[in-house]
């Protein structure tokens, strides 16, 4: 197994909604591979802004800032291919719907004791900054 570096882009890819990338250096040459391309809108999310976390099985986890059920972001998993060179498998783990659920995650997730933890930039207590029309954001947990 070769070492790899993973990252996201907020836009670009096949559908201009962002990508998940893998960088490797086979034979000393840097190679960039797009593992997944997000659409600019849709159920799987778009606009990934956070880095990725990798579990012991090589699964990648992160969030998208928008897309999902009401365009408020998602939590997703990419599973590595079962055969070398095969396609990675996308799974939607959570779609944010605002309010107490939160909306618009942008910070990296943490994987601890089999659960993902993260923050949203909006949602939560409607009384925070109510005079300005803002909400506070939430701390969320998702079991993959």
PDB file of C-alpha atoms in Angstrom:
ATOM      1  CA  UNK A   1       0.000   0.000   0.000  1.00  0.00           C
ATOM      2  CA  UNK A   2       1.420   3.387  -0.897  1.00  0.00           C
ATOM      3  CA  UNK A   3       1.186   6.494   1.209  1.00  0.00           C
ATOM      4  CA  UNK A   4      -1.302   9.112   0.064  1.00  0.00           C
ATOM      5  CA  UNK A   5      -2.345  12.643   0.906  1.00  0.00           C
ATOM      6  CA  UNK A   6      -6.049  13.527   0.635  1.00  0.00           C
ATOM      7  CA  UNK A   7      -7.789  16.865   0.205  1.00  0.00           C
ATOM      8  CA  UNK A   8     -10.894  18.636  -1.023  1.00  0.00           C
ATOM      9  CA  UNK A   9     -11.632  21.490  -3.405  1.00  0.00           C
ATOM     10  CA  UNK A  10     -14.617  23.809  -3.053  1.00  0.00           C
ATOM     11  CA  UNK A  11     -15.329  23.834  -6.779  1.00  0.00           C
ATOM     12  CA  UNK A  12     -14.124  22.099  -9.898  1.00  0.00           C
ATOM     13  CA  UNK A  13     -14.383  18.467 -10.847  1.00  0.00           C
ATOM     14  CA  UNK A  14     -16.723  16.938 -13.407  1.00  0.00           C
ATOM     15  CA  UNK A  15     -19.771  18.914 -12.221  1.00  0.00           C
ATOM     16  CA  UNK A  16     -18.107  22.022 -10.672  1.00  0.00           C
ATOM     17  CA  UNK A  17     -19.355  21.274  -7.144  1.00  0.00           C
ATOM     18  CA  UNK A  18     -15.958  20.376  -5.687  1.00  0.00           C
ATOM     19  CA  UNK A  19     -13.841  17.258  -5.402  1.00  0.00           C
ATOM     20  CA  UNK A  20     -12.112  14.810  -3.112  1.00  0.00           C
ATOM     21  CA  UNK A  21      -8.517  14.348  -4.274  1.00  0.00           C
ATOM     22  CA  UNK A  22      -5.757  11.838  -3.625  1.00  0.00           C
ATOM     23  CA  UNK A  23      -2.085  12.651  -4.126  1.00  0.00           C
ATOM     24  CA  UNK A  24       0.505   9.877  -4.419  1.00  0.00           C
ATOM     25  CA  UNK A  25       4.148   9.706  -5.485  1.00  0.00           C
ATOM     26  CA  UNK A  26       4.704   6.417  -7.300  1.00  0.00           C
ATOM     27  CA  UNK A  27       8.238   6.325  -8.647  1.00  0.00           C
ATOM     28  CA  UNK A  28       8.921   9.830  -7.321  1.00  0.00           C
ATOM     29  CA  UNK A  29       6.392  11.581  -9.580  1.00  0.00           C
ATOM     30  CA  UNK A  30       3.418  13.326  -7.945  1.00  0.00           C
ATOM     31  CA  UNK A  31       0.078  12.006  -9.214  1.00  0.00           C
ATOM     32  CA  UNK A  32      -3.275  13.675  -8.517  1.00  0.00           C
ATOM     33  CA  UNK A  33      -6.414  11.517  -8.716  1.00  0.00           C
ATOM     34  CA  UNK A  34      -9.990  12.795  -8.376  1.00  0.00           C
ATOM     35  CA  UNK A  35     -11.744  10.268  -6.152  1.00  0.00           C
ATOM     36  CA  UNK A  36     -15.155  11.949  -6.241  1.00  0.00           C
ATOM     37  CA  UNK A  37     -16.760  14.919  -8.002  1.00  0.00           C
ATOM     38  CA  UNK A  38     -19.707  16.736  -6.422  1.00  0.00           C
ATOM     39  CA  UNK A  39     -22.487  18.415  -8.402  1.00  0.00           C
ATOM     40  CA  UNK A  40     -23.192  22.112  -7.766  1.00  0.00           C
ATOM     41  CA  UNK A  41     -26.396  21.031  -6.017  1.00  0.00           C
ATOM     42  CA  UNK A  42     -27.934  17.723  -5.117  1.00  0.00           C
ATOM     43  CA  UNK A  43     -28.495  15.157  -2.423  1.00  0.00           C
ATOM     44  CA  UNK A  44     -24.834  14.123  -2.109  1.00  0.00           C
ATOM     45  CA  UNK A  45     -23.738  17.668  -1.195  1.00  0.00           C
ATOM     46  CA  UNK A  46     -21.477  20.247  -2.792  1.00  0.00           C
ATOM     47  CA  UNK A  47     -18.767  22.722  -1.846  1.00  0.00           C
ATOM     48  CA  UNK A  48     -16.618  20.620   0.514  1.00  0.00           C
ATOM     49  CA  UNK A  49     -14.639  23.086   2.639  1.00  0.00           C
ATOM     50  CA  UNK A  50     -13.079  20.875   5.295  1.00  0.00           C
ATOM     51  CA  UNK A  51     -10.254  18.400   5.226  1.00  0.00           C
ATOM     52  CA  UNK A  52     -10.772  14.668   5.447  1.00  0.00           C
ATOM     53  CA  UNK A  53     -10.306  12.155   8.234  1.00  0.00           C
ATOM     54  CA  UNK A  54      -9.230   8.565   7.466  1.00  0.00           C
ATOM     55  CA  UNK A  55     -10.149   5.513   9.530  1.00  0.00           C
ATOM     56  CA  UNK A  56      -8.117   2.293   9.928  1.00  0.00           C
ATOM     57  CA  UNK A  57      -9.922   0.693   6.947  1.00  0.00           C
ATOM     58  CA  UNK A  58      -8.969   3.602   4.665  1.00  0.00           C
ATOM     59  CA  UNK A  59     -12.452   5.156   4.551  1.00  0.00           C
ATOM     60  CA  UNK A  60     -12.504   8.947   4.141  1.00  0.00           C
ATOM     61  CA  UNK A  61     -14.978  11.171   6.017  1.00  0.00           C
ATOM     62  CA  UNK A  62     -15.839  14.853   5.727  1.00  0.00           C
ATOM     63  CA  UNK A  63     -18.609  17.364   5.138  1.00  0.00           C
ATOM     64  CA  UNK A  64     -19.967  19.550   2.383  1.00  0.00           C
ATOM     65  CA  UNK A  65     -20.997  23.121   3.107  1.00  0.00           C
ATOM     66  CA  UNK A  66     -24.062  22.992   0.875  1.00  0.00           C
ATOM     67  CA  UNK A  67     -26.204  20.487  -0.996  1.00  0.00           C
ATOM     68  CA  UNK A  68     -28.182  17.754   0.706  1.00  0.00           C
ATOM     69  CA  UNK A  69     -31.892  17.738   1.599  1.00  0.00           C
ATOM     70  CA  UNK A  70     -32.339  21.531   1.858  1.00  0.00           C
ATOM     71  CA  UNK A  71     -28.971  22.757   0.583  1.00  0.00           C
ATOM     72  CA  UNK A  72     -27.584  23.052   4.143  1.00  0.00           C
ATOM     73  CA  UNK A  73     -24.719  20.559   3.841  1.00  0.00           C
ATOM     74  CA  UNK A  74     -23.932  16.905   4.400  1.00  0.00           C
ATOM     75  CA  UNK A  75     -21.640  14.435   6.145  1.00  0.00           C
ATOM     76  CA  UNK A  76     -20.247  11.791   3.800  1.00  0.00           C
ATOM     77  CA  UNK A  77     -18.018   8.728   3.585  1.00  0.00           C
ATOM     78  CA  UNK A  78     -15.866   7.528   0.686  1.00  0.00           C
ATOM     79  CA  UNK A  79     -14.901   3.855   0.851  1.00  0.00           C
ATOM     80  CA  UNK A  80     -11.800   2.704  -1.011  1.00  0.00           C
ATOM     81  CA  UNK A  81     -12.209   0.370  -3.976  1.00  0.00           C
ATOM     82  CA  UNK A  82     -12.040  -3.368  -3.384  1.00  0.00           C
ATOM     83  CA  UNK A  83      -9.644  -3.706  -6.339  1.00  0.00           C
ATOM     84  CA  UNK A  84      -6.684  -1.459  -7.113  1.00  0.00           C
ATOM     85  CA  UNK A  85      -7.706   1.247  -9.576  1.00  0.00           C
ATOM     86  CA  UNK A  86     -11.443   0.739  -8.987  1.00  0.00           C
ATOM     87  CA  UNK A  87     -13.929   3.479  -8.096  1.00  0.00           C
ATOM     88  CA  UNK A  88     -14.354   4.790  -4.564  1.00  0.00           C
ATOM     89  CA  UNK A  89     -17.866   4.375  -3.113  1.00  0.00           C
ATOM     90  CA  UNK A  90     -19.745   7.464  -1.861  1.00  0.00           C
ATOM     91  CA  UNK A  91     -22.189   7.161   1.070  1.00  0.00           C
ATOM     92  CA  UNK A  92     -24.340   9.957   2.477  1.00  0.00           C
ATOM     93  CA  UNK A  93     -24.207   9.728   6.286  1.00  0.00           C
ATOM     94  CA  UNK A  94     -26.246  12.820   7.194  1.00  0.00           C
ATOM     95  CA  UNK A  95     -28.041  15.689   5.484  1.00  0.00           C
ATOM     96  CA  UNK A  96     -28.428  18.864   7.578  1.00  0.00           C
ATOM     97  CA  UNK A  97     -31.861  20.505   7.723  1.00  0.00           C
ATOM     98  CA  UNK A  98     -31.170  23.620   9.827  1.00  0.00           C
ATOM     99  CA  UNK A  99     -32.708  24.568  13.175  1.00  0.00           C
ATOM    100  CA  UNK A 100     -31.526  22.353  16.044  1.00  0.00           C
ATOM    101  CA  UNK A 101     -29.905  20.009  13.511  1.00  0.00           C
ATOM    102  CA  UNK A 102     -27.510  22.704  12.317  1.00  0.00           C
ATOM    103  CA  UNK A 103     -26.537  23.870   8.852  1.00  0.00           C
ATOM    104  CA  UNK A 104     -23.449  24.649   6.754  1.00  0.00           C
ATOM    105  CA  UNK A 105     -20.586  22.614   8.280  1.00  0.00           C
ATOM    106  CA  UNK A 106     -17.158  23.989   7.345  1.00  0.00           C
ATOM    107  CA  UNK A 107     -14.692  22.687   9.962  1.00  0.00           C
ATOM    108  CA  UNK A 108     -12.938  19.301   9.784  1.00  0.00           C
ATOM    109  CA  UNK A 109     -14.619  16.369  11.525  1.00  0.00           C
ATOM    110  CA  UNK A 110     -13.001  14.345  14.292  1.00  0.00           C
ATOM    111  CA  UNK A 111     -13.250  10.545  14.378  1.00  0.00           C
ATOM    112  CA  UNK A 112     -13.238   9.256  17.950  1.00  0.00           C
ATOM    113  CA  UNK A 113     -14.460   5.928  19.347  1.00  0.00           C
ATOM    114  CA  UNK A 114     -16.290   5.074  16.134  1.00  0.00           C
ATOM    115  CA  UNK A 115     -18.215   8.358  15.852  1.00  0.00           C
ATOM    116  CA  UNK A 116     -17.693  11.532  13.840  1.00  0.00           C
ATOM    117  CA  UNK A 117     -17.880  14.892  15.617  1.00  0.00           C
ATOM    118  CA  UNK A 118     -18.040  18.270  13.945  1.00  0.00           C
ATOM    119  CA  UNK A 119     -19.397  21.814  13.936  1.00  0.00           C
ATOM    120  CA  UNK A 120     -21.898  23.677  11.809  1.00  0.00           C
ATOM    121  CA  UNK A 121     -21.694  27.414  11.195  1.00  0.00           C
ATOM    122  CA  UNK A 122     -25.436  27.988  11.549  1.00  0.00           C
ATOM    123  CA  UNK A 123     -28.471  26.426  13.227  1.00  0.00           C
ATOM    124  CA  UNK A 124     -28.930  25.634  16.875  1.00  0.00           C
ATOM    125  CA  UNK A 125     -30.344  28.084  19.415  1.00  0.00           C
ATOM    126  CA  UNK A 126     -32.463  30.680  17.605  1.00  0.00           C
ATOM    127  CA  UNK A 127     -31.919  33.143  20.471  1.00  0.00           C
ATOM    128  CA  UNK A 128     -28.237  33.711  19.707  1.00  0.00           C
ATOM    129  CA  UNK A 129     -27.851  37.084  18.075  1.00  0.00           C
ATOM    130  CA  UNK A 130     -31.624  37.067  17.480  1.00  0.00           C
ATOM    131  CA  UNK A 131     -31.647  40.839  17.045  1.00  0.00           C
ATOM    132  CA  UNK A 132     -29.255  40.428  14.093  1.00  0.00           C
ATOM    133  CA  UNK A 133     -31.017  37.392  12.629  1.00  0.00           C
ATOM    134  CA  UNK A 134     -28.068  35.007  13.135  1.00  0.00           C
ATOM    135  CA  UNK A 135     -27.952  31.599  14.771  1.00  0.00           C
ATOM    136  CA  UNK A 136     -25.082  30.019  16.669  1.00  0.00           C
ATOM    137  CA  UNK A 137     -24.179  26.770  14.971  1.00  0.00           C
ATOM    138  CA  UNK A 138     -24.133  23.303  16.470  1.00  0.00           C
ATOM    139  CA  UNK A 139     -21.855  20.518  17.599  1.00  0.00           C
ATOM    140  CA  UNK A 140     -22.970  17.322  15.860  1.00  0.00           C
ATOM    141  CA  UNK A 141     -22.166  13.639  16.051  1.00  0.00           C
ATOM    142  CA  UNK A 142     -22.775  11.004  13.387  1.00  0.00           C
ATOM    143  CA  UNK A 143     -22.165   7.248  13.665  1.00  0.00           C
ATOM    144  CA  UNK A 144     -20.795   5.966  10.331  1.00  0.00           C
TER     145      UNK A 144
END
